[in-house]
Short mmCIF file of C-alpha atoms and ligand atoms in Angstrom, two decimals:
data_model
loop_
_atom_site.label_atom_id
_atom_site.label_comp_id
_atom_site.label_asym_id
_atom_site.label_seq_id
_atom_site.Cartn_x
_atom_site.Cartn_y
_atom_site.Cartn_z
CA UNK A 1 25.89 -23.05 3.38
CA UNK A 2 23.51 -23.61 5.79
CA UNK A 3 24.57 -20.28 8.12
CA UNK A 4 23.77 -18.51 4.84
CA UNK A 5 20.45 -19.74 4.14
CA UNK A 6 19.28 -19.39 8.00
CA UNK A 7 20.58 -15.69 8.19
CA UNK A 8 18.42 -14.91 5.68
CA UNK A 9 15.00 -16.30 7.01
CA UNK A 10 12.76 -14.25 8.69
CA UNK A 11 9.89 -14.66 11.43
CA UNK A 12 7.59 -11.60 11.36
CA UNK A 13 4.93 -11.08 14.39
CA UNK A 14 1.76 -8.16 13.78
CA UNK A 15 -0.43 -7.93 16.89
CA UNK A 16 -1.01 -4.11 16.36
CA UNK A 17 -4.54 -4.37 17.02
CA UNK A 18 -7.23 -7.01 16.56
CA UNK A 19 -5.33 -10.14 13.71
CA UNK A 20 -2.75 -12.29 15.26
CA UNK A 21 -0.30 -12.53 12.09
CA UNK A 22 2.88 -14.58 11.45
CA UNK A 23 4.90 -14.07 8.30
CA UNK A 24 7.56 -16.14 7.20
CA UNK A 25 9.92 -15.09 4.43
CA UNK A 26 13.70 -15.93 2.82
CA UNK A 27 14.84 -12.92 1.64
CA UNK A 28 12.38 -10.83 -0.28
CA UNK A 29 10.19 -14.42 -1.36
CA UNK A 30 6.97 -14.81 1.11
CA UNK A 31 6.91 -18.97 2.78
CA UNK A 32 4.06 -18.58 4.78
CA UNK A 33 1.74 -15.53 6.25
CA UNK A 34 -1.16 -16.77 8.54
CA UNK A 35 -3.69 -14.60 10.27
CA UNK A 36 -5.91 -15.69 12.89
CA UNK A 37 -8.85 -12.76 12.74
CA UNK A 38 -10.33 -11.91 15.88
CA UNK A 39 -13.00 -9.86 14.15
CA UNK A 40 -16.03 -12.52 15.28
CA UNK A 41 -14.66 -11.73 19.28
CA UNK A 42 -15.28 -8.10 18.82
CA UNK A 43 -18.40 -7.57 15.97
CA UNK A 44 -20.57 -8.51 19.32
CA UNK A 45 -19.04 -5.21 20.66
CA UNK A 46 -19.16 -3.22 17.60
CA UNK A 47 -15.38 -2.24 17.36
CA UNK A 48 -12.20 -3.69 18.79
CA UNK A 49 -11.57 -3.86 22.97
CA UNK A 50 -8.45 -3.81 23.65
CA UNK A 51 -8.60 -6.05 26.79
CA UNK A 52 -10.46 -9.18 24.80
CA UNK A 53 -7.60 -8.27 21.61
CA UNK A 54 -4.79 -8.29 24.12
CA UNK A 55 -6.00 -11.94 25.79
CA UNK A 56 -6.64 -13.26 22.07
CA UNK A 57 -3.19 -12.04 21.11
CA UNK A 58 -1.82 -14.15 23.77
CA UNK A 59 -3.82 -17.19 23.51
CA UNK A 60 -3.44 -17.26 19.62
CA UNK A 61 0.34 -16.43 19.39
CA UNK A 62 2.04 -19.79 19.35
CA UNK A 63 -0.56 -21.54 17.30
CA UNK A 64 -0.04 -19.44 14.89
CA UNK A 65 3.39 -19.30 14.57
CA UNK A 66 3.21 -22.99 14.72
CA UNK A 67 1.02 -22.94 11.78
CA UNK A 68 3.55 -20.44 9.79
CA UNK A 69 6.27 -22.65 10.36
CA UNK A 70 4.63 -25.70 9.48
CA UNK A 71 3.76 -23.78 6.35
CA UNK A 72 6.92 -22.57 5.26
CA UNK A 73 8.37 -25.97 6.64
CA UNK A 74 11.07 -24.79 8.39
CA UNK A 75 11.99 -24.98 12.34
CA UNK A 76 12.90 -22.19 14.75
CA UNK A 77 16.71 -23.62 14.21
CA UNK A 78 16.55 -22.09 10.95
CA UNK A 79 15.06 -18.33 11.24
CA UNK A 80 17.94 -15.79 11.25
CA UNK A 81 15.96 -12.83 12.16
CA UNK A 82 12.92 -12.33 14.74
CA UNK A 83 10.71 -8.94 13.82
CA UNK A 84 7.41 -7.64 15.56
CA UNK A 85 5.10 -4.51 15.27
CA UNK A 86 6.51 -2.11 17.65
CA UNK A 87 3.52 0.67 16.76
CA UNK A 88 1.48 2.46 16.13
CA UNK A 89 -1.40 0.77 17.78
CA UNK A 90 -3.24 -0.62 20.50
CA UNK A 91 -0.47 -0.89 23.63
CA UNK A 92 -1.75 -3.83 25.03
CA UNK A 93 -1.72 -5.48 21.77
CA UNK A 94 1.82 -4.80 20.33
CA UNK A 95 3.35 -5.76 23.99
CA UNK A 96 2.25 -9.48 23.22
CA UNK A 97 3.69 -9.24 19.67
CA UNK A 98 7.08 -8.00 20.47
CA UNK A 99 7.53 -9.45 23.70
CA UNK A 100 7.44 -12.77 21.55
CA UNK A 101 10.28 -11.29 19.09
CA UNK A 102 12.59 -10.30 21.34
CA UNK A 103 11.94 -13.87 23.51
CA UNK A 104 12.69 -15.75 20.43
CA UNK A 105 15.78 -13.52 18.98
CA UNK A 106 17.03 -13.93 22.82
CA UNK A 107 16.72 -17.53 22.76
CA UNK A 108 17.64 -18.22 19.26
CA UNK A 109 20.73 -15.69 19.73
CA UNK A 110 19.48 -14.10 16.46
CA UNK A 111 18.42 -10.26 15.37
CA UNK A 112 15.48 -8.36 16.38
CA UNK A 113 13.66 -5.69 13.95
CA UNK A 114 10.88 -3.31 15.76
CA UNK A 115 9.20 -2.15 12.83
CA UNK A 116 6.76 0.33 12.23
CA UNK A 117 3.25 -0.60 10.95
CA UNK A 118 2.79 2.42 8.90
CA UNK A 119 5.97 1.49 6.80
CA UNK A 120 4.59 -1.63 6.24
CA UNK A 121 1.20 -0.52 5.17
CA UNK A 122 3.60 1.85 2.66
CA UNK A 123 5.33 -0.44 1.37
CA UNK A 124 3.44 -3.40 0.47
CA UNK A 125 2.41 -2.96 -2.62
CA UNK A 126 6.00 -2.86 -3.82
CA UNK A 127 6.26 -6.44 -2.14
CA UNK A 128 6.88 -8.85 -5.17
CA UNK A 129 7.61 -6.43 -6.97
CA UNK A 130 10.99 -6.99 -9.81
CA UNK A 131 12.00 -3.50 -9.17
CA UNK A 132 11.25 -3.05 -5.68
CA UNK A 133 11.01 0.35 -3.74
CA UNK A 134 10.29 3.00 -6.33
CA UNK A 135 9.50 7.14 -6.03
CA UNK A 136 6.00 7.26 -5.78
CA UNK A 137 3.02 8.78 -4.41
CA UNK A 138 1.87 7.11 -1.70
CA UNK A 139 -2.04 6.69 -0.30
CA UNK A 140 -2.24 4.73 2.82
CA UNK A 141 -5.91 4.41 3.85
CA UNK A 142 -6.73 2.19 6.90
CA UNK A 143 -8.61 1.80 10.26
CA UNK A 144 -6.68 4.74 12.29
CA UNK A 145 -4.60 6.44 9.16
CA UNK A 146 -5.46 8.50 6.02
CA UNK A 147 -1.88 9.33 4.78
CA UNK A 148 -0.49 10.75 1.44
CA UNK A 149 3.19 10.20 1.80
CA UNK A 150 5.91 11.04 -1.03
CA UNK A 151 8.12 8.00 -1.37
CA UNK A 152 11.98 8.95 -2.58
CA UNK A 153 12.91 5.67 -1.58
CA UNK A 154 13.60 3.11 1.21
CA UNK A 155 13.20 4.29 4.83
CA UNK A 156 12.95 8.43 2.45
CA UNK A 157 9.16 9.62 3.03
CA UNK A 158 8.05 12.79 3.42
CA UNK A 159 4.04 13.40 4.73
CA UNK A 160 2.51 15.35 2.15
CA UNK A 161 -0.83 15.76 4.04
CA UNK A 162 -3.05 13.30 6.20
CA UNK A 163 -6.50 13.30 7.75
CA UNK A 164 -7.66 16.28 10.08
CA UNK A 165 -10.29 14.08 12.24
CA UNK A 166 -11.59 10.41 11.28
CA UNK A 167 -9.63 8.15 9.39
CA UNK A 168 -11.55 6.89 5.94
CA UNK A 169 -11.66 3.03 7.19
CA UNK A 170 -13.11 4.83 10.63
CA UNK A 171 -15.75 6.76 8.51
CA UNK A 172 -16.36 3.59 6.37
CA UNK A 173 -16.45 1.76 10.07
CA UNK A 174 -18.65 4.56 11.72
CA UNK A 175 -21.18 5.04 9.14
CA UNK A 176 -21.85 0.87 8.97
CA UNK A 177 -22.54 1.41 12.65
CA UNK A 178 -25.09 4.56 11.99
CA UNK A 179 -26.32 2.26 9.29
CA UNK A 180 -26.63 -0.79 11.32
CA UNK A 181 -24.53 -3.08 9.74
CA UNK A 182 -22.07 -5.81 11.22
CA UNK A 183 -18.84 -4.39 12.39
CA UNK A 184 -16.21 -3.76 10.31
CA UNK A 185 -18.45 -1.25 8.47
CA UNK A 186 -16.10 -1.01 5.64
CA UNK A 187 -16.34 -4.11 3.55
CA UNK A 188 -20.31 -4.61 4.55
CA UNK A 189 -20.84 -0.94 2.83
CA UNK A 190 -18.43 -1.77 -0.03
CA UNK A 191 -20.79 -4.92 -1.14
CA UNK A 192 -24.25 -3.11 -0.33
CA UNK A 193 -23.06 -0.09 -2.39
CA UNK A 194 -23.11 -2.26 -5.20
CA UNK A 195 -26.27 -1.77 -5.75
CA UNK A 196 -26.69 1.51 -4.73
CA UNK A 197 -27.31 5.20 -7.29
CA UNK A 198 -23.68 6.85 -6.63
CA UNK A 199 -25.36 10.08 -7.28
CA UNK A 200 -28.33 9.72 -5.23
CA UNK A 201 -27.52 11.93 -2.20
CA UNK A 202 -25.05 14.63 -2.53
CA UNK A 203 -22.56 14.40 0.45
CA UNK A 204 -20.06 16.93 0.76
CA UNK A 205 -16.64 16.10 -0.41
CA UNK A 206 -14.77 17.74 2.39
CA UNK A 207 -11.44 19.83 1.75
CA UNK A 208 -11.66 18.20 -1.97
CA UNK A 209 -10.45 22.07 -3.11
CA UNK A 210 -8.61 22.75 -0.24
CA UNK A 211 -4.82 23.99 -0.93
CA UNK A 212 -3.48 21.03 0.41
CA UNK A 213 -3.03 17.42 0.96
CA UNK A 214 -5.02 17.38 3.86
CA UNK A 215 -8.84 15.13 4.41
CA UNK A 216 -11.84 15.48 6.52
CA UNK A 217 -14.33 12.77 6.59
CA UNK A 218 -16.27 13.69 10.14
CA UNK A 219 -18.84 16.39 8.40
CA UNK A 220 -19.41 13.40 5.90
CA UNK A 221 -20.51 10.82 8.64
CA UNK A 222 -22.73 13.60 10.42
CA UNK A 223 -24.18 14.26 6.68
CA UNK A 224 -25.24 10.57 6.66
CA UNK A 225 -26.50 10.68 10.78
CA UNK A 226 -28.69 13.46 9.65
CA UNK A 227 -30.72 10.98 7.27
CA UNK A 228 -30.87 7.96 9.43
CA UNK A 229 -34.61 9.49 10.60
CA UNK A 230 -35.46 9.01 6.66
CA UNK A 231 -33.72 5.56 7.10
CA UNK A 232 -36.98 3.73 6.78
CA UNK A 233 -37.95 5.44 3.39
CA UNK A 234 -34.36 5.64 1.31
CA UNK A 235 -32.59 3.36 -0.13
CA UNK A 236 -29.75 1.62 2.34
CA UNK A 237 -27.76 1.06 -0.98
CA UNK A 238 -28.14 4.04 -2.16
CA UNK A 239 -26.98 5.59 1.11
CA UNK A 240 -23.68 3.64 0.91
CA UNK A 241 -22.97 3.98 -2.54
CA UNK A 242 -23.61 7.72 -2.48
CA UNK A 243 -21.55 7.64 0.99
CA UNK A 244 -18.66 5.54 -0.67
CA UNK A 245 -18.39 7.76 -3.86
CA UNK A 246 -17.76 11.05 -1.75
CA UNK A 247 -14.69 9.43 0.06
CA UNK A 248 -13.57 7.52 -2.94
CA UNK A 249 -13.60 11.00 -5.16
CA UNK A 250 -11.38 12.91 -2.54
CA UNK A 251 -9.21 10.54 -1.53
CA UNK A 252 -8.86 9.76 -5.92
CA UNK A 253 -8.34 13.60 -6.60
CA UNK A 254 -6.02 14.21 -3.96
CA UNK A 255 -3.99 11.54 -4.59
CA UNK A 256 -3.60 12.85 -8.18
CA UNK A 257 -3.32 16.47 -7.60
CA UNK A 258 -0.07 15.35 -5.78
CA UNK A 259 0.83 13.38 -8.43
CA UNK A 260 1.17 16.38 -10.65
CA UNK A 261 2.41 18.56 -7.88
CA UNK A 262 5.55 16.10 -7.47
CA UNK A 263 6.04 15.20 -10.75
CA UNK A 264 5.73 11.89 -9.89
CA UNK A 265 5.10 8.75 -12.10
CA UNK A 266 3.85 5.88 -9.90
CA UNK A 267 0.92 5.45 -7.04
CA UNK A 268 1.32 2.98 -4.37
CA UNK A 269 -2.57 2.39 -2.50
CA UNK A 270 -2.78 0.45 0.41
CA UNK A 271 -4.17 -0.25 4.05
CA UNK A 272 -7.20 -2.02 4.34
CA UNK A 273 -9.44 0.96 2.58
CA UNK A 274 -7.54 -0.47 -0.29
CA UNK A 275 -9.79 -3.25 -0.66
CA UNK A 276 -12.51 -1.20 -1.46
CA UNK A 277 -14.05 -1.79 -4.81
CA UNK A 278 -14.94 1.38 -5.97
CA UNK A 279 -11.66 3.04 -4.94
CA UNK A 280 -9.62 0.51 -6.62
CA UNK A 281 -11.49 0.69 -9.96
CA UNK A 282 -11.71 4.59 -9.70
CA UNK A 283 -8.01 5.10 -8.58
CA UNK A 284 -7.23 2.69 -11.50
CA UNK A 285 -9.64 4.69 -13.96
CA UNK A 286 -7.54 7.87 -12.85
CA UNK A 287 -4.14 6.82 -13.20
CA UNK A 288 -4.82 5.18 -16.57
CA UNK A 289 -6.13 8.54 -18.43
CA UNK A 290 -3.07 10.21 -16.97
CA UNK A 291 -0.42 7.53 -17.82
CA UNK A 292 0.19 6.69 -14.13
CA UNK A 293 1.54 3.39 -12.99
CA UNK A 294 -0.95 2.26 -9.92
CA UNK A 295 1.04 -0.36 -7.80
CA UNK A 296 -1.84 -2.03 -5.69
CA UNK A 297 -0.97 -5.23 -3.30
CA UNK A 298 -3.47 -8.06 -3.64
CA UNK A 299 -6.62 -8.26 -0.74
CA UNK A 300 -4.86 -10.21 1.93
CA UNK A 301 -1.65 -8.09 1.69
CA UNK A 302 -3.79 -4.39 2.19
CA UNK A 303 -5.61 -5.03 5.70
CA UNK A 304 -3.44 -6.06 8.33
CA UNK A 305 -0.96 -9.03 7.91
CA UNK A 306 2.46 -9.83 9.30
CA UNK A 307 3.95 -10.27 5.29
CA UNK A 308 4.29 -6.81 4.58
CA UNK A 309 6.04 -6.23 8.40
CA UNK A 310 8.32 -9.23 7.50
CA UNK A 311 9.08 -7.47 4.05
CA UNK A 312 10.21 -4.09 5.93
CA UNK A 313 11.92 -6.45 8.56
CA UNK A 314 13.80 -7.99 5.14
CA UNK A 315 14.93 -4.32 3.40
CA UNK A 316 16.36 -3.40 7.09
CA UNK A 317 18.27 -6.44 7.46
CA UNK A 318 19.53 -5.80 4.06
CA UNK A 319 20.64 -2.32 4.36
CA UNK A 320 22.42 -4.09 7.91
CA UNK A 321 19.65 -2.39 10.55
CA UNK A 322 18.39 -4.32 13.67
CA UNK A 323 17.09 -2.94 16.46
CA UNK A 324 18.10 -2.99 20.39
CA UNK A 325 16.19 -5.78 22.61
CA UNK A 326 15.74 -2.36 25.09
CA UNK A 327 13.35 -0.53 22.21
CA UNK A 328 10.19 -0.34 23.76
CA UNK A 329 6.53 0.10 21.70
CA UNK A 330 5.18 2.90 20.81
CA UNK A 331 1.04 3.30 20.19
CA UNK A 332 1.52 6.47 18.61
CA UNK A 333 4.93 5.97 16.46
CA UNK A 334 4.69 8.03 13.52
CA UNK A 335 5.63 6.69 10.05
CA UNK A 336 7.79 10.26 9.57
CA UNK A 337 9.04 12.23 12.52
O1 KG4 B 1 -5.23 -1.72 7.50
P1 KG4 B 1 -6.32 -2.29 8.32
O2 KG4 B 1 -6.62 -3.77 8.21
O3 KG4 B 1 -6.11 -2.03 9.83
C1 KG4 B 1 -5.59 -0.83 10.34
O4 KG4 B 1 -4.34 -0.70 10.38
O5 KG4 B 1 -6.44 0.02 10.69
O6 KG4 B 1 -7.63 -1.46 7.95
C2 KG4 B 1 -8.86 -1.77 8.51
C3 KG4 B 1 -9.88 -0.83 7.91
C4 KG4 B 1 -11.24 -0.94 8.60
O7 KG4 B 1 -11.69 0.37 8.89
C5 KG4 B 1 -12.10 -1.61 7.55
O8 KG4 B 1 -13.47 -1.26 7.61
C6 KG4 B 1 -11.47 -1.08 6.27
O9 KG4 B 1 -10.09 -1.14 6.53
N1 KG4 B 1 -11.83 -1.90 5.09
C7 KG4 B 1 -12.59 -1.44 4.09
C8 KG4 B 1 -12.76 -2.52 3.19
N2 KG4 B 1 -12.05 -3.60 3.68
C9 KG4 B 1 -11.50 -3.20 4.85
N3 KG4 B 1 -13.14 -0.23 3.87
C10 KG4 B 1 -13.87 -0.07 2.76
N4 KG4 B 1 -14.08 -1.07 1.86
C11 KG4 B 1 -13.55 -2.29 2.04
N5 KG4 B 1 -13.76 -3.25 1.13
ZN1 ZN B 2 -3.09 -1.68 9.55
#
């Protein structure tokens, strides 16, 4: 009895770049997922340094698996499977992460799962889910990655198109820089643009009619640089809300367009973009008037958290995958080779 319930708990480590996340979960059903943010560290830098993540990481680690388990109130006795990050991301940062896993499954005599943080990004909003991993059309908008992904089913994806420069959470994150706002950029222009006339400056809408499912968001940033001498006499919300509704409309149309084109009947949105007001409520607006089912994971499961690696870590135990203690990470593993 108690061999089955330990071999199905799970200890889930994401130190891809700047949160120190532990997720704990029995079976598919989430116990605990903690995330110490290092965002405060960096914003005095203005993005993420890998040197200051990678020391955080390390410092920050046992707390907060400490924390998870105290959470899920269970012991290290218990867990029956030890997963980590294993890319893409920041090198420095995923070492800490997995060296941890593999210390724990060595000690503990128990699996290890490297698992790619791109998959769970993919998956998540299907975590919680009653009928679990579904065909879909995927959007995965975050810090580094602008993906549309067609979903057959578990560990089945095939890259329809991704971005040909700047991710949209980098545009989101340069353009709050350009605009002098706190770093992350995204979330501070998401609340100004509240406020802000949507059709107040006319920013190009980059490869919107282009014949695939490809993106471009660096001509939109340098649009925006080319007003910040007019900065003192426009609007700031206005700026955002104009900015926002230019990456929100191609990344809505696109996703759409390949909804048609693969005869799909579901869209799965997430990565931390995901949060984004405007781009929920429009990619909601847009599925509805087509008879689309939008799957969408709550807040705290679309920017970066260790519940959606321990749900990927949780299918691949199920389907009998683990991975070798000798895998190494990789900061540029692809979701689809
Ligand atoms: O998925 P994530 O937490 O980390 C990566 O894997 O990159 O995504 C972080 C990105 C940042 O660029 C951040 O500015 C953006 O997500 N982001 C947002 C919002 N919340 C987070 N972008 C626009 N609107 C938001 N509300
Ligand atoms: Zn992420």
């Amino acid at each position: 009895m108690a061999a089955d319930t330990s071999a199905r708990l799970v200890v889930a480590i994401e130190t891809s770049c700047d949160e120190t996340a532990v997720a704990i979960l029995r079976g598919q059903e989430l116990l605990a997922s903690e995330v110490a943010s290092q965002i405060a560290l960096h914003a005095q830098y203005g993005g993420v340094v890998p040197e200051v993540a990678s020391r955080n990481h390390l410092r920050m680690l046992q707390p907060v698996i400490d924390s998870a388990l105290a959470k899920a109130g269970i012991s290290l006795n218990d867990v029956g499977a030890f997963a980590a990050t294993c890319g893409p991301g920041l090198a420095t940062s995923l070492m800490i992460g997995t060296s941890a896993a593999k210390a724990l499954a060595i000690g503990f005599r128990k699996p290890y799962l490297a698992i790619n943080h791109m998959e769970g990004h993919l998956l998540s909003p299907f975590f919680g889910t009653s009928e679990g991993i579904r065909p879909a059309i995927a959007l995965v908008v975050s810090g580094g990655h602008t993906l549309l992904v067609e979903i057959e089913g578990f560990g089945r994806y095939h890259l329809l198109g991704q971005t040909q420069d700047d991710a949209a959470g980098e545009a989101f994150d340069k353009v709050g820089k350009l605009l002098g706002l706190p770093y992350p950029g995204g979330p501070n222009v998401d609340r100004i643009a509240r406020d802000g006339d949507v059709a107040r400056f006319d920013f190009p809408r980059s490869m919107l009619h282009s014949d695939d499912f490809n993106f471009s968001f660096s001509g939109l940033k340098t649009a925006v640089r080319y007003l910040l001498p007019k900065l003192e006499t426009v609007s700031l919300p206005d700026v955002c809300a104009s900015f926002q509704e230019a990456v929100v409309e191609v990344l809505v149309t696109k996703t759409l367009r390949a909804v048609q084109a693969k005869r799909q009947h579901v869209v799965a949105l997430s990565g931390g973009v995901s949060c984004n007001s405007r781009l929920r409520e429009a990619m909601r607006a847009a599925c509805a008037a087509r008879g689309v089912e939008l799957l969408v994971a709550s807040p705290a499961l679309c920017t970066d958290n260790a519940a959606m690696i321990g749900y990927v870590a949780a299918l691949k135990l199920a389907h009998g995958e683990s991975s070798s203690l000798a895998s190494d990470i990789d900061p540029n593993l692809r979701l689809v080779a």
